[in-house]
Amino acid sequence: DAAGGGGGSAANAAGPEGAVPGIDKADATKGPGHSIHKIDGSLSETVGTLKLVASVNGINTNVTADMTQTVSAAKVEVALADISEAVGSSKTETEVGLVVVAKGSETESAGAMYSQMVGGAIAEKIGGNHTIEAGAMASFIGALHKVEAKTKITLKCGASSVVIDGSGVTITSPMVTITAPKIQIPKATTEL
């Protein structure tokens, strides 16, 4: 009660439950150094400048419905372990620049459409495997998209795939169409 002011305070009310379900004992013993997001529903994020997520043990994001991320400048994710993201429905991501550095693997999956639009450069350095899966159309738009892998890069859609590894480039498809104003083959080729 304020002196002479006649004010008063209401009784304390109980807050929300503080426990975070879905974190097992192994995760809890890691302490700080990992990022875990579990959203039962949709996630919509809008960041005015830079979004930075850095973690020692890994980054794990699970969204059961749609996920929309809009970053006005750059999105940067850094982990000394794996980066994993699972979206139950559609994922839409828009930013000016994208930088991903993971000492482990990076896995992204969307149950429906996946759309990534980056106005500038996309720079990803992944120490392990890099997997992106979509239940429907996947669209990746960027001014510059450089992908490097130590062992193999696989692009797969239905019965068609392109595999790039140390032995060469393998295209597997029921039909291959090459459309260009000029096709130049500088060395002898073999057609099977």
mmCIF file of C-alpha atoms in Angstrom:
data_model
loop_
_atom_site.group_PDB
_atom_site.id
_atom_site.type_symbol
_atom_site.label_atom_id
_atom_site.label_comp_id
_atom_site.label_asym_id
_atom_site.label_seq_id
_atom_site.Cartn_x
_atom_site.Cartn_y
_atom_site.Cartn_z
ATOM 1 C CA ASP A 1 0.000 0.000 0.000
ATOM 2 C CA ALA A 2 1.537 3.294 -1.093
ATOM 3 C CA ALA A 3 1.863 5.877 1.654
ATOM 4 C CA GLY A 4 -1.077 8.217 1.313
ATOM 5 C CA GLY A 5 -1.702 7.210 -2.298
ATOM 6 C CA GLY A 6 -4.436 4.693 -1.581
ATOM 7 C CA GLY A 7 -2.901 2.186 -4.039
ATOM 8 C CA GLY A 8 -2.751 -1.555 -3.592
ATOM 9 C CA SER A 9 -1.260 -4.660 -5.168
ATOM 10 C CA ALA A 10 -3.081 -7.771 -6.277
ATOM 11 C CA ALA A 11 -2.055 -11.156 -4.955
ATOM 12 C CA ASN A 12 0.585 -13.055 -6.904
ATOM 13 C CA ALA A 13 -0.875 -15.308 -9.584
ATOM 14 C CA ALA A 14 0.567 -18.645 -10.601
ATOM 15 C CA GLY A 15 2.628 -18.464 -13.811
ATOM 16 C CA PRO A 16 2.898 -21.012 -16.594
ATOM 17 C CA GLU A 17 4.566 -24.353 -16.041
ATOM 18 C CA GLY A 18 8.350 -23.866 -16.225
ATOM 19 C CA ALA A 19 9.283 -27.351 -17.465
ATOM 20 C CA VAL A 20 10.009 -27.826 -21.184
ATOM 21 C CA PRO A 21 8.654 -31.200 -22.339
ATOM 22 C CA GLY A 22 10.603 -33.293 -24.798
ATOM 23 C CA ILE A 23 14.086 -32.636 -23.414
ATOM 24 C CA ASP A 24 15.596 -35.897 -22.258
ATOM 25 C CA LYS A 25 18.144 -36.426 -19.502
ATOM 26 C CA ALA A 26 21.050 -36.439 -21.968
ATOM 27 C CA ASP A 27 20.040 -33.009 -23.322
ATOM 28 C CA ALA A 28 19.519 -31.620 -19.827
ATOM 29 C CA THR A 29 23.003 -32.693 -18.715
ATOM 30 C CA LYS A 30 24.621 -30.828 -21.620
ATOM 31 C CA GLY A 31 23.794 -27.553 -19.962
ATOM 32 C CA PRO A 32 24.107 -24.370 -22.006
ATOM 33 C CA GLY A 33 25.528 -24.676 -25.478
ATOM 34 C CA HIS A 34 22.618 -26.150 -27.415
ATOM 35 C CA SER A 35 19.528 -24.601 -28.970
ATOM 36 C CA ILE A 36 16.251 -26.551 -28.925
ATOM 37 C CA HIS A 37 12.936 -25.187 -30.241
ATOM 38 C CA LYS A 38 9.783 -27.338 -30.148
ATOM 39 C CA ILE A 39 6.654 -25.614 -31.446
ATOM 40 C CA ASP A 40 3.295 -27.392 -31.502
ATOM 41 C CA GLY A 41 1.685 -25.234 -34.174
ATOM 42 C CA SER A 42 2.919 -22.618 -36.651
ATOM 43 C CA LEU A 43 6.010 -20.435 -36.302
ATOM 44 C CA SER A 44 6.294 -16.980 -37.848
ATOM 45 C CA GLU A 45 9.477 -14.931 -37.340
ATOM 46 C CA THR A 46 10.260 -11.439 -38.593
ATOM 47 C CA VAL A 47 13.707 -9.999 -37.835
ATOM 48 C CA GLY A 48 14.553 -6.381 -38.654
ATOM 49 C CA THR A 49 18.289 -6.858 -39.180
ATOM 50 C CA LEU A 50 20.448 -9.897 -38.337
ATOM 51 C CA LYS A 51 19.390 -13.276 -36.930
ATOM 52 C CA LEU A 52 22.290 -15.148 -35.324
ATOM 53 C CA VAL A 53 22.013 -18.581 -33.700
ATOM 54 C CA ALA A 54 25.275 -20.055 -32.390
ATOM 55 C CA SER A 55 25.619 -23.247 -30.402
ATOM 56 C CA VAL A 56 28.369 -25.554 -29.163
ATOM 57 C CA ASN A 57 26.344 -28.789 -29.081
ATOM 58 C CA GLY A 58 23.839 -28.283 -31.908
ATOM 59 C CA ILE A 59 20.673 -26.573 -33.121
ATOM 60 C CA ASN A 60 17.368 -28.468 -33.217
ATOM 61 C CA THR A 61 14.103 -26.878 -34.421
ATOM 62 C CA ASN A 62 10.801 -28.800 -34.654
ATOM 63 C CA VAL A 63 7.591 -27.111 -35.857
ATOM 64 C CA THR A 64 4.432 -29.218 -36.294
ATOM 65 C CA ALA A 65 2.671 -26.850 -38.760
ATOM 66 C CA ASP A 66 3.872 -24.034 -41.089
ATOM 67 C CA MET A 67 7.096 -22.072 -40.591
ATOM 68 C CA THR A 68 7.743 -18.582 -42.016
ATOM 69 C CA GLN A 69 11.024 -16.725 -41.475
ATOM 70 C CA THR A 70 11.693 -13.218 -42.801
ATOM 71 C CA VAL A 71 15.048 -11.578 -42.058
ATOM 72 C CA SER A 72 15.754 -8.075 -43.421
ATOM 73 C CA ALA A 73 19.540 -8.587 -43.497
ATOM 74 C CA ALA A 74 21.325 -11.904 -42.940
ATOM 75 C CA LYS A 75 20.550 -15.150 -41.166
ATOM 76 C CA VAL A 76 23.608 -16.819 -39.604
ATOM 77 C CA GLU A 77 23.623 -20.283 -37.985
ATOM 78 C CA VAL A 78 26.808 -21.696 -36.426
ATOM 79 C CA ALA A 79 27.084 -25.039 -34.587
ATOM 80 C CA LEU A 80 29.989 -27.243 -33.558
ATOM 81 C CA ALA A 81 27.645 -30.225 -33.933
ATOM 82 C CA ASP A 82 24.536 -30.966 -36.057
ATOM 83 C CA ILE A 83 21.851 -28.547 -37.246
ATOM 84 C CA SER A 84 18.412 -30.151 -37.601
ATOM 85 C CA GLU A 85 15.120 -28.578 -38.660
ATOM 86 C CA ALA A 86 11.805 -30.400 -39.162
ATOM 87 C CA VAL A 87 8.644 -28.587 -40.306
ATOM 88 C CA GLY A 88 5.364 -30.532 -40.414
ATOM 89 C CA SER A 89 3.858 -28.495 -43.258
ATOM 90 C CA SER A 90 5.206 -25.689 -45.516
ATOM 91 C CA LYS A 91 8.384 -23.685 -44.901
ATOM 92 C CA THR A 92 9.026 -20.221 -46.376
ATOM 93 C CA GLU A 93 12.351 -18.499 -45.760
ATOM 94 C CA THR A 94 13.314 -15.015 -47.031
ATOM 95 C CA GLU A 95 16.507 -13.093 -46.274
ATOM 96 C CA VAL A 96 19.173 -10.954 -47.959
ATOM 97 C CA GLY A 97 22.065 -13.276 -47.034
ATOM 98 C CA LEU A 98 22.361 -16.772 -45.552
ATOM 99 C CA VAL A 99 25.420 -18.199 -43.774
ATOM 100 C CA VAL A 100 25.399 -21.705 -42.267
ATOM 101 C CA VAL A 101 28.454 -23.265 -40.620
ATOM 102 C CA ALA A 102 28.120 -26.698 -39.018
ATOM 103 C CA LYS A 103 30.923 -28.984 -37.929
ATOM 104 C CA GLY A 104 28.431 -31.863 -38.052
ATOM 105 C CA SER A 105 25.561 -32.466 -40.477
ATOM 106 C CA GLU A 106 22.673 -30.215 -41.492
ATOM 107 C CA THR A 107 19.217 -31.715 -42.064
ATOM 108 C CA GLU A 108 16.153 -29.736 -43.177
ATOM 109 C CA SER A 109 12.741 -31.231 -43.929
ATOM 110 C CA ALA A 110 9.308 -29.837 -44.737
ATOM 111 C CA GLY A 111 6.167 -31.976 -44.927
ATOM 112 C CA ALA A 112 4.811 -29.830 -47.775
ATOM 113 C CA MET A 113 6.314 -27.053 -49.938
ATOM 114 C CA TYR A 114 9.773 -25.616 -49.165
ATOM 115 C CA SER A 115 10.630 -22.124 -50.452
ATOM 116 C CA GLN A 116 13.947 -20.369 -49.812
ATOM 117 C CA MET A 117 14.548 -16.920 -51.319
ATOM 118 C CA VAL A 118 17.881 -15.232 -50.626
ATOM 119 C CA GLY A 119 18.501 -11.879 -52.293
ATOM 120 C CA GLY A 120 22.291 -12.081 -51.952
ATOM 121 C CA ALA A 121 24.793 -14.848 -51.355
ATOM 122 C CA ILE A 122 24.244 -18.239 -49.754
ATOM 123 C CA ALA A 123 27.356 -19.601 -48.033
ATOM 124 C CA GLU A 124 27.153 -23.007 -46.354
ATOM 125 C CA LYS A 125 30.070 -24.968 -44.904
ATOM 126 C CA ILE A 126 28.907 -28.321 -43.584
ATOM 127 C CA GLY A 127 31.370 -30.807 -42.064
ATOM 128 C CA GLY A 128 29.044 -33.807 -42.371
ATOM 129 C CA ASN A 129 26.064 -34.545 -44.603
ATOM 130 C CA HIS A 130 23.632 -31.914 -45.890
ATOM 131 C CA THR A 131 20.091 -33.127 -46.544
ATOM 132 C CA ILE A 132 17.055 -31.096 -47.655
ATOM 133 C CA GLU A 133 13.699 -32.847 -48.179
ATOM 134 C CA ALA A 134 10.291 -31.465 -49.141
ATOM 135 C CA GLY A 135 6.931 -33.244 -49.361
ATOM 136 C CA ALA A 136 5.945 -31.012 -52.306
ATOM 137 C CA MET A 137 7.703 -28.488 -54.557
ATOM 138 C CA ALA A 138 11.085 -27.193 -53.358
ATOM 139 C CA SER A 139 12.258 -23.783 -54.586
ATOM 140 C CA PHE A 140 15.730 -22.281 -53.921
ATOM 141 C CA ILE A 141 16.412 -18.780 -55.229
ATOM 142 C CA GLY A 142 19.636 -16.888 -54.577
ATOM 143 C CA ALA A 143 21.940 -14.454 -56.383
ATOM 144 C CA LEU A 144 24.882 -16.789 -55.644
ATOM 145 C CA HIS A 145 24.601 -20.308 -54.282
ATOM 146 C CA LYS A 146 27.860 -22.180 -53.812
ATOM 147 C CA VAL A 147 27.660 -25.787 -52.643
ATOM 148 C CA GLU A 148 30.780 -27.775 -51.747
ATOM 149 C CA ALA A 149 30.978 -31.311 -50.408
ATOM 150 C CA LYS A 150 33.912 -33.540 -49.485
ATOM 151 C CA THR A 151 32.421 -36.755 -50.879
ATOM 152 C CA LYS A 152 29.105 -36.397 -52.735
ATOM 153 C CA ILE A 153 26.251 -34.057 -53.714
ATOM 154 C CA THR A 154 22.891 -35.621 -54.630
ATOM 155 C CA LEU A 155 19.899 -33.790 -56.126
ATOM 156 C CA LYS A 156 16.827 -36.060 -56.223
ATOM 157 C CA CYS A 157 13.261 -35.531 -57.413
ATOM 158 C CA GLY A 158 10.968 -38.511 -58.006
ATOM 159 C CA ALA A 159 12.699 -41.032 -60.303
ATOM 160 C CA SER A 160 15.374 -38.517 -61.379
ATOM 161 C CA SER A 161 18.659 -37.759 -59.656
ATOM 162 C CA VAL A 162 21.959 -35.990 -60.266
ATOM 163 C CA VAL A 163 24.934 -37.278 -58.269
ATOM 164 C CA ILE A 164 28.235 -35.417 -58.217
ATOM 165 C CA ASP A 165 31.180 -37.197 -56.586
ATOM 166 C CA GLY A 166 34.897 -37.802 -57.114
ATOM 167 C CA SER A 167 34.263 -40.176 -60.027
ATOM 168 C CA GLY A 168 32.156 -37.705 -62.058
ATOM 169 C CA VAL A 169 28.570 -36.587 -62.624
ATOM 170 C CA THR A 170 25.820 -39.206 -62.920
ATOM 171 C CA ILE A 171 22.379 -38.252 -64.225
ATOM 172 C CA THR A 172 19.671 -40.867 -63.730
ATOM 173 C CA SER A 173 16.242 -40.110 -65.187
ATOM 174 C CA PRO A 174 13.503 -41.609 -67.359
ATOM 175 C CA MET A 175 14.186 -38.697 -69.768
ATOM 176 C CA VAL A 176 16.829 -35.939 -69.978
ATOM 177 C CA THR A 177 16.208 -32.730 -71.918
ATOM 178 C CA ILE A 178 19.043 -30.273 -72.560
ATOM 179 C CA THR A 179 17.935 -26.857 -73.804
ATOM 180 C CA ALA A 180 20.580 -24.328 -74.796
ATOM 181 C CA PRO A 181 21.311 -21.951 -77.695
ATOM 182 C CA LYS A 182 24.735 -23.619 -78.062
ATOM 183 C CA ILE A 183 26.144 -26.887 -76.737
ATOM 184 C CA GLN A 184 29.907 -27.292 -76.858
ATOM 185 C CA ILE A 185 31.716 -30.541 -75.995
ATOM 186 C CA PRO A 186 35.479 -29.863 -75.953
ATOM 187 C CA LYS A 187 36.586 -33.545 -75.679
ATOM 188 C CA ALA A 188 35.506 -36.892 -77.046
ATOM 189 C CA THR A 189 32.353 -38.277 -75.413
ATOM 190 C CA THR A 190 30.768 -41.679 -75.044
ATOM 191 C CA GLU A 191 27.048 -42.165 -75.370
ATOM 192 C CA LEU A 192 25.548 -45.254 -73.718
#
